[in-house]
Amino acid sequence: MHPTIEKVTAEIIIRSRELRAAYLARIDAAVKKTPYRSELGCGNLAHGFAACTASEKTDLTGQQKANIAIISSYNDMLSAHEPYKEAPELIKAAIKEAGGMAQFAGGVPAMCDGVTQGQPGMELGLFSRDVIAMATVIGLSHNMFDGGLYLGICDKIVPGLLIGALSFGHLPAVFVPGGPMPSGITNKEKSRNRQLYAEGKIGRQELLDSESKSYHSPGTCTFYGTANSNQMMMEIMGLHLPGSSFINPYTPLRDELTKAAAKQILKFTSLGNDFRPLAHVVDEKAIVNGIIGLLATGGSTNLTIHLVAIARAAGIIINWDDFDALSRVVPLLTRIYPNGQADINHFQAAGGMGVLIAELLKNGLLHENVLTIADRPGMSSYLQEPKLIGGKLSWFSCPEHTLDTEVISNIDHPFAAGGGLHVMHGNLGRGVSKVSAVAKNHQIVEAPAMVFDDQDDVLAAFRRGEMNKDVIVVLRFQGPKSNGMPEMHQLTPALGVLQDKGFNVALVTDGRMSGASGKIPSAIHMHPECAKGGPLAKVLTGDMIYLNTQTGEVNVLVDAVEFNARMPLQNSAKGHHVGMGRELFGGFRLGASSAETGAASLFVSD
């Protein structure tokens, strides 16, 4: 193992020792060697199987068969989740064939940031993760189940499902991907049309036609945003079947993988001889592997929040310094839009997760000795890919080398020497920056600030031509306590236009950018956030700011005595607290932790 990875892992283990021990003690105390439903009273059990068939009731009355919970994010409005429509029946049939039982334990909400970008609903997005975690726990709370299958894809759904499942970490868990949609128009063309629209050179109908050719069928969006970063994370943490993350929906192979995932969970319940509870699969090494995968692929900045919260749910404490230390030694090995022009289907065709994991393992950049849900423990089980041969699902060795060096590279010729994320720090606080998609000549910016408290005001100033100059946009009061920490991907086309005109442009905010954030240098997730009196609330329009994403510096160039004497402005986001359901999330805003501690309101002191 690379010494830095060993060092960071050891530090996490030491830092987490007390919290992790308490978590495992609680989880291990919950383990039973009989079906969990056997502890229910007759009236409880009768309620639990009242809607079942006579034979299913017989099975659930007995003490031999495992009963598996299905928790799904299905809805038929969002392309990524629509493919889960028929999955419960496939799963139930496969589990019955394998000698078990399955019940649909509950559905969880799934919202799409692509739909809500720039809309009031976006301010519910981050907190929807915690709602999903709680909904998952409610589904499992009936104590009818010996394991769980979790069907989820997108931004907050997978982290929410995993956080909830970890509360029931005494049960084994398998996550079931749905797969990406086939490729549409090129990402370069999509991005170009967005900028043309921002400049007023094409109309709304032309833009809609372009977007509809990009997002055009069931499945996840094909760019490498948070949804596909989630799928990468689940596989590299050993929670997906090997090679299953990026198989297109509504294909025979996808259906067979769903059935295989259903049968797999039965192997690992406490009723058998190969017990693999989720709490012991998600350990410190698995969390570090998730961070490494994120860095090696230049994935979504959102995972710098979600992985922290996931780890905390497993009794593990990580912080952005861990991300930063690992980023210094884990090179960028993929080019997937917005880090390049390829999409996730091109990544899969180039060798996919198997080739990526092999390259990391071969060079001591990934923990191999981990528990997974593959047949054999260890990440070496993930150096294979599934195929249908004569209608039968089989696994074969993945390609020995990348099949497209423009999409997946190797350690000797990485796309960048360090990972795609850096921690930002300075007199404006701490944050993160995604540098994997930013051209080197744009990674250092010094320019006067233009200060805004609302995304719409930024776009209005752009349309009025007031931003045709070197500028660092400071967008305040966008943190979790202020208005739920919405994403600001809708700013990318406008700021991209300014950059293409030759201006030096950057963004500094206590909010989030999308997993699709691209070529604009930024310092995001800044904390302390403005609603807590963070220094960003002291910045004035015209102040010079220096942002260096290579060194991680973000400073306002104002005399320290003068800057410290300024009083931070009060929260200006109160108008964002009602309407579109936001009034129901006041408790989440009040209880939210900082971005670096997961922006969660779920956890209490043990």
XYZ file of C-alpha atoms in Angstrom, residues 32-535:
504
model
C -29.884 -13.006 15.909
C -29.324 -16.509 14.559
C -33.033 -16.990 13.971
C -35.306 -15.017 11.633
C -35.866 -11.610 13.178
C -39.610 -11.929 12.743
C -39.557 -14.792 15.280
C -39.386 -12.145 18.009
C -42.701 -10.635 16.932
C -45.892 -11.432 18.770
C -48.624 -13.265 16.898
C -50.602 -10.089 16.314
C -47.479 -8.285 15.070
C -46.617 -11.086 12.657
C -50.207 -11.392 11.439
C -50.124 -7.709 10.527
C -46.767 -8.225 8.818
C -47.964 -10.907 6.420
C -51.703 -10.151 6.190
C -51.456 -9.271 2.476
C -49.350 -12.337 1.583
C -50.534 -15.495 -0.131
C -51.232 -18.609 1.918
C -47.919 -20.201 0.943
C -46.028 -17.005 1.782
C -47.691 -16.924 5.191
C -46.542 -20.476 5.765
C -43.005 -19.514 4.805
C -43.009 -16.489 7.101
C -44.477 -18.482 9.982
C -41.622 -20.963 9.731
C -38.135 -20.501 11.126
C -36.024 -21.528 8.135
C -36.448 -18.998 5.342
C -34.876 -15.554 5.274
C -37.143 -12.637 4.477
C -35.545 -9.830 2.478
C -36.661 -6.198 2.520
C -36.887 -4.306 -0.754
C -36.459 -0.534 -0.362
C -36.911 1.305 -3.650
C -36.701 4.844 -4.983
C -38.927 4.027 -7.974
C -41.000 6.719 -9.602
C -41.952 7.051 -13.254
C -41.240 10.767 -13.639
C -37.465 10.584 -13.288
C -35.502 8.699 -15.897
C -32.992 7.186 -13.479
C -35.640 5.632 -11.247
C -38.201 4.530 -13.825
C -36.240 1.310 -14.600
C -36.957 0.075 -11.057
C -40.629 -0.328 -11.982
C -40.446 -4.076 -12.600
C -37.524 -4.829 -10.281
C -39.552 -5.906 -7.202
C -41.247 -8.714 -9.103
C -37.938 -9.850 -10.614
C -36.407 -9.818 -7.151
C -39.248 -11.682 -5.472
C -39.198 -14.425 -8.102
C -35.411 -14.789 -7.924
C -35.399 -14.953 -4.130
C -38.225 -17.476 -4.078
C -36.285 -19.619 -6.542
C -33.252 -19.400 -4.252
C -35.251 -20.490 -1.210
C -36.113 -17.206 0.448
C -38.867 -14.632 0.756
C -38.989 -10.941 -0.097
C -41.400 -8.143 0.733
C -41.529 -4.601 -0.569
C -40.756 -2.847 2.693
C -41.043 0.752 1.573
C -40.490 3.403 -1.013
C -38.326 6.476 -0.538
C -38.640 9.840 -2.298
C -36.314 10.601 -5.168
C -35.946 14.129 -6.429
C -33.869 15.209 -9.388
C -31.524 18.166 -9.199
C -31.713 18.391 -12.965
C -35.409 19.271 -12.663
C -35.089 21.560 -9.639
C -31.904 23.470 -10.609
C -32.547 27.163 -10.009
C -36.023 26.442 -8.632
C -37.291 26.644 -5.035
C -37.372 22.842 -4.855
C -33.584 22.786 -5.124
C -33.457 24.041 -1.547
C -34.996 20.739 -0.390
C -32.450 18.646 -2.263
C -29.678 18.171 0.271
C -32.100 17.560 3.126
C -33.944 14.984 1.017
C -30.963 12.726 1.740
C -31.843 12.750 5.432
C -35.545 12.221 4.645
C -34.575 9.176 2.558
C -32.430 7.830 5.397
C -35.331 8.176 7.813
C -37.793 6.644 5.339
C -35.411 3.697 4.914
C -35.295 3.180 8.668
C -39.079 3.312 8.890
C -39.357 0.619 6.209
C -36.960 -1.632 8.107
C -38.375 -0.889 11.560
C -41.039 -3.611 11.356
C -38.299 -6.127 12.235
C -39.602 -8.590 9.657
C -36.369 -8.827 7.689
C -33.076 -10.707 7.569
C -31.439 -8.579 4.881
C -32.059 -5.631 2.585
C -31.933 -4.853 -1.111
C -31.669 -1.137 -1.854
C -32.738 0.246 -5.214
C -31.424 3.747 -5.788
C -29.290 5.759 -8.186
C -29.118 9.504 -7.976
C -27.676 12.348 -5.993
C -29.138 12.111 -2.483
C -30.864 8.754 -2.871
C -27.904 6.380 -2.605
C -26.307 8.205 0.341
C -29.693 8.376 2.085
C -30.375 4.677 1.537
C -26.922 3.750 2.819
C -27.161 5.975 5.892
C -30.531 4.435 6.727
C -29.300 0.895 6.076
C -26.340 1.459 8.398
C -28.779 2.015 11.271
C -29.733 -1.599 10.607
C -26.121 -2.591 10.054
C -26.723 -6.009 11.643
C -28.459 -6.964 8.385
C -26.591 -7.750 5.160
C -27.223 -5.295 2.337
C -26.844 -5.329 -1.424
C -27.349 -2.223 -3.539
C -29.020 -2.689 -6.904
C -28.109 -0.223 -9.687
C -30.459 0.665 -12.524
C -27.917 1.714 -15.138
C -27.336 4.723 -17.421
C -29.420 5.637 -20.449
C -27.792 5.081 -23.860
C -25.692 7.957 -25.143
C -27.462 10.901 -26.758
C -25.919 13.968 -28.352
C -22.348 14.706 -27.350
C -21.719 16.544 -24.123
C -19.693 19.118 -26.066
C -22.721 19.938 -28.201
C -25.016 20.093 -25.171
C -22.650 22.459 -23.350
C -22.225 24.642 -26.451
C -25.998 25.016 -26.834
C -26.372 25.996 -23.191
C -23.828 28.766 -23.619
C -25.481 29.930 -26.848
C -28.770 30.179 -24.970
C -27.093 32.107 -22.139
C -25.799 34.558 -24.754
C -29.265 34.876 -26.328
C -28.077 33.370 -29.625
C -30.634 30.536 -29.635
C -34.137 30.417 -28.209
C -35.859 28.262 -25.626
C -37.216 25.786 -28.192
C -33.756 25.157 -29.648
C -32.373 24.668 -26.149
C -35.180 22.280 -25.227
C -34.573 20.270 -28.388
C -30.906 19.982 -27.445
C -31.602 18.984 -23.845
C -34.178 16.404 -24.962
C -31.620 14.764 -27.228
C -29.268 14.490 -24.272
C -31.758 13.323 -21.622
C -33.835 11.096 -23.820
C -34.731 7.723 -22.262
C -34.905 5.704 -19.030
C -31.656 5.512 -17.071
C -29.271 7.883 -15.353
C -27.879 10.907 -17.137
C -24.721 9.869 -18.951
C -22.383 12.619 -17.718
C -20.213 11.950 -14.670
C -22.161 13.871 -12.086
C -23.299 12.832 -8.633
C -25.553 9.988 -9.817
C -22.808 8.103 -11.616
C -20.279 9.060 -8.933
C -22.628 7.286 -6.505
C -22.616 4.163 -8.649
C -18.822 4.184 -8.835
C -18.703 4.606 -5.057
C -21.040 1.668 -4.400
C -18.941 -0.640 -6.546
C -15.533 0.415 -5.241
C -16.873 0.049 -1.671
C -17.993 -3.487 -2.475
C -21.769 -2.934 -2.269
C -22.616 -3.667 -5.919
C -22.008 -6.892 -7.769
C -18.747 -6.672 -9.752
C -19.065 -4.782 -13.019
C -22.775 -4.130 -12.572
C -22.883 -0.367 -12.089
C -23.048 0.884 -15.672
C -25.122 -1.667 -17.597
C -27.966 0.002 -19.494
C -31.543 -0.547 -18.250
C -34.094 -2.691 -20.036
C -31.474 -5.071 -21.378
C -31.326 -8.813 -20.663
C -28.002 -8.371 -18.867
C -29.427 -5.671 -16.579
C -32.356 -7.916 -15.613
C -30.085 -10.875 -14.907
C -27.867 -8.717 -12.709
C -30.910 -7.609 -10.711
C -31.857 -11.261 -10.194
C -28.285 -12.119 -9.242
C -28.203 -9.314 -6.666
C -31.424 -10.694 -5.172
C -29.973 -14.185 -4.818
C -26.687 -12.829 -3.482
C -28.228 -11.322 -0.375
C -29.518 -14.708 0.755
C -25.940 -16.013 1.020
C -25.013 -13.493 3.693
C -27.837 -13.541 6.264
C -27.210 -14.622 9.853
C -29.121 -17.830 9.078
C -26.284 -19.115 6.895
C -22.568 -19.812 7.188
C -21.214 -16.670 5.472
C -22.681 -13.850 7.543
C -21.741 -10.417 6.156
C -23.607 -7.663 7.990
C -23.458 -4.224 6.385
C -21.765 -2.723 9.461
C -18.699 -4.877 8.840
C -18.655 -4.298 5.079
C -18.630 -0.515 5.508
C -15.497 -0.101 7.606
C -12.651 2.418 7.591
C -10.915 0.769 4.634
C -14.103 0.734 2.578
C -14.644 4.442 3.280
C -11.070 5.214 2.212
C -11.640 3.180 -0.964
C -14.706 5.310 -1.668
C -12.645 8.502 -1.325
C -9.909 7.084 -3.568
C -12.445 6.172 -6.256
C -13.865 9.693 -6.118
C -10.415 11.232 -6.541
C -9.188 8.861 -9.242
C -12.259 9.593 -11.359
C -12.623 13.318 -10.655
C -16.107 12.702 -9.325
C -18.770 14.884 -7.785
C -17.955 17.411 -5.071
C -21.246 16.411 -3.465
C -19.566 13.251 -2.209
C -17.257 15.354 -0.025
C -20.440 15.943 1.976
C -22.194 12.592 1.542
C -19.212 10.362 2.287
C -18.649 12.229 5.545
C -22.267 11.598 6.578
C -22.144 7.947 5.457
C -18.980 7.374 7.463
C -20.543 9.009 10.527
C -23.527 6.651 10.247
C -21.030 3.758 10.494
C -19.261 5.266 13.503
C -16.348 6.536 11.404
C -15.022 10.100 11.451
C -13.492 11.524 8.280
C -12.848 15.109 7.248
C -11.694 17.111 4.250
C -8.072 16.858 5.302
C -8.350 13.134 4.556
C -9.645 13.919 1.062
C -6.857 16.435 0.547
C -4.059 14.140 1.720
C -5.279 11.330 -0.511
C -5.717 13.710 -3.432
C -1.988 14.445 -3.319
C -1.107 10.807 -4.092
C -4.083 9.444 -6.054
C -3.780 10.513 -9.707
C -6.681 11.377 -11.993
C -7.206 8.295 -14.185
C -10.422 9.015 -16.090
C -11.756 11.647 -18.455
C -15.551 11.603 -18.327
C -17.658 14.708 -18.935
C -17.383 17.321 -17.439
C -13.728 16.272 -17.032
C -13.564 15.258 -20.698
C -15.823 14.608 -23.673
C -16.582 10.915 -23.044
C -19.702 9.849 -21.177
C -20.252 6.992 -18.745
C -21.084 4.550 -21.558
C -17.706 5.293 -23.120
C -16.100 4.641 -19.733
C -17.851 1.276 -19.539
C -16.775 0.402 -23.077
C -13.167 1.331 -22.261
C -13.073 -1.304 -19.516
C -15.096 0.387 -16.799
C -14.723 -0.242 -13.101
C -12.730 -3.445 -13.526
C -9.885 -1.711 -15.364
C -9.932 1.241 -12.952
C -9.865 -0.957 -9.853
C -7.136 -3.154 -11.326
C -4.917 -0.139 -11.969
C -5.390 1.149 -8.437
C -4.776 -2.243 -6.824
C -1.709 -2.938 -8.949
C -0.097 0.266 -7.714
C -0.981 -0.008 -4.039
C -3.610 2.719 -4.220
C -6.634 0.764 -2.999
C -7.307 -1.483 -0.020
C -7.719 -5.045 -1.290
C -8.379 -6.755 2.030
C -11.983 -5.687 2.572
C -15.298 -7.440 3.005
C -17.619 -7.083 0.000
C -20.838 -8.579 -1.347
C -19.010 -10.468 -4.094
C -18.680 -14.228 -3.705
C -15.097 -13.881 -2.543
C -14.172 -11.087 -0.114
C -11.589 -8.614 -1.299
C -11.453 -6.030 -4.068
C -9.715 -8.490 -6.411
C -13.185 -9.981 -6.925
C -14.036 -6.769 -8.761
C -11.534 -7.382 -11.564
C -14.239 -9.046 -13.599
C -17.209 -8.111 -15.723
C -20.580 -9.780 -16.263
C -21.714 -11.236 -19.581
C -24.657 -13.278 -20.826
C -23.516 -16.468 -22.527
C -26.342 -18.580 -23.873
C -28.739 -16.651 -21.663
C -26.716 -17.476 -18.540
C -25.018 -14.833 -16.426
C -21.294 -15.389 -16.014
C -18.318 -13.308 -14.938
C -15.101 -13.032 -16.919
C -11.804 -11.282 -16.280
C -11.915 -7.617 -17.177
C -9.561 -6.344 -19.908
C -5.954 -6.273 -18.771
C -5.532 -2.698 -19.986
C -7.744 0.216 -20.904
C -9.387 -0.079 -24.304
C -9.395 3.712 -24.764
C -6.517 5.729 -23.345
C -8.487 8.965 -23.844
C -11.064 7.773 -21.292
C -9.163 5.576 -18.802
C -5.447 6.057 -18.358
C -2.859 4.435 -16.095
C -0.533 5.400 -13.266
C 2.386 5.963 -15.626
C 0.431 8.419 -17.792
C -2.339 9.933 -15.626
C -4.491 12.827 -16.751
C -3.265 14.702 -13.664
C -0.747 13.803 -10.995
C -3.240 14.425 -8.187
C -6.901 13.654 -7.696
C -9.664 15.894 -8.947
C -10.505 17.609 -5.633
C -8.616 20.041 -3.414
C -9.414 21.531 -0.024
C -9.540 25.340 -0.093
C -8.480 27.429 2.897
C -7.665 31.004 3.806
C -9.157 34.038 5.467
C -12.512 33.243 3.837
C -12.764 29.869 5.597
C -12.526 26.268 4.390
C -14.120 24.728 1.328
C -13.463 22.395 -1.570
C -12.717 22.819 -5.254
C -13.150 20.461 -8.183
C -10.094 21.026 -10.349
C -10.292 17.991 -12.637
C -12.318 19.842 -15.276
C -10.597 23.241 -14.965
C -7.903 24.082 -17.507
C -4.545 24.786 -15.877
C -4.463 28.384 -17.134
C -7.751 29.052 -15.296
C -6.805 27.507 -11.955
C -5.426 30.739 -10.477
C -7.618 33.852 -10.480
C -7.191 37.254 -8.850
C -10.087 39.619 -9.489
C -12.550 41.979 -7.803
C -15.576 40.487 -6.115
C -19.174 40.955 -7.163
C -21.313 40.013 -4.171
C -24.760 38.433 -4.480
C -27.206 36.735 -2.136
C -29.349 35.048 -4.796
C -28.586 33.040 -7.941
C -31.205 34.934 -9.921
C -29.435 38.208 -9.170
C -26.206 36.804 -10.642
C -27.954 35.859 -13.871
C -29.739 39.210 -14.032
C -26.413 41.050 -13.729
C -24.971 38.833 -16.453
C -27.842 39.610 -18.802
C -27.414 43.335 -18.168
C -23.772 43.059 -19.223
C -22.462 44.124 -15.820
C -20.130 41.124 -15.578
C -18.131 41.620 -18.772
C -14.869 41.918 -16.871
C -12.548 39.974 -14.623
C -14.756 38.934 -11.725
C -15.020 36.546 -8.819
C -18.678 35.960 -8.031
C -19.280 35.730 -4.300
C -22.641 34.062 -3.667
C -23.507 34.181 0.028
C -26.105 32.656 2.341
C -26.358 29.416 0.398
C -25.235 27.071 3.198
C -27.299 24.324 4.864
C -28.458 26.467 7.794
C -29.342 29.340 5.509
C -31.475 27.840 2.745
C -30.627 24.151 2.513
C -27.441 24.519 0.451
C -28.822 24.360 -3.111
C -26.679 23.570 -6.123
C -25.831 26.375 -8.527
C -25.192 24.515 -11.749
C -27.397 27.009 -13.618
C -24.612 29.573 -13.218
C -22.112 27.482 -15.193
C -23.210 28.496 -18.735
C -23.179 32.234 -17.931
C -19.791 32.120 -16.194
C -18.499 29.921 -19.016
C -19.460 32.611 -21.531
C -17.420 35.173 -19.603
C -14.449 32.830 -19.401
C -14.629 32.156 -23.151
C -14.539 35.918 -23.759
C -11.120 35.950 -22.091
C -12.085 37.217 -18.662
C -10.677 35.751 -15.454
C -13.715 34.289 -13.704
C -14.310 32.264 -10.529
C -17.004 31.476 -7.989
C -16.759 31.512 -4.183
C -19.813 30.361 -2.230
C -21.002 28.538 0.867
C -23.409 26.650 -1.383
C -22.871 23.692 -3.687
C -22.134 23.306 -7.359
C -23.595 20.404 -9.261
C -21.786 17.133 -9.728
C -21.671 18.350 -13.321
C -19.711 21.472 -12.407
C -17.020 21.979 -14.968
C -14.555 24.491 -16.269
C -15.106 27.403 -13.863
C -12.623 27.532 -10.945
C -14.393 27.704 -7.626
C -14.262 27.457 -3.870
C -17.539 25.925 -2.731
C -19.012 24.537 0.513
C -17.235 27.400 2.312
C -17.574 27.263 6.074
C -18.218 28.639 8.569
C -21.188 29.437 6.384
C -22.553 32.972 6.175
C -25.609 32.159 8.295
C -23.208 31.375 11.144
C -21.247 34.594 10.710
C -18.665 33.138 8.359
C -16.093 35.510 6.843
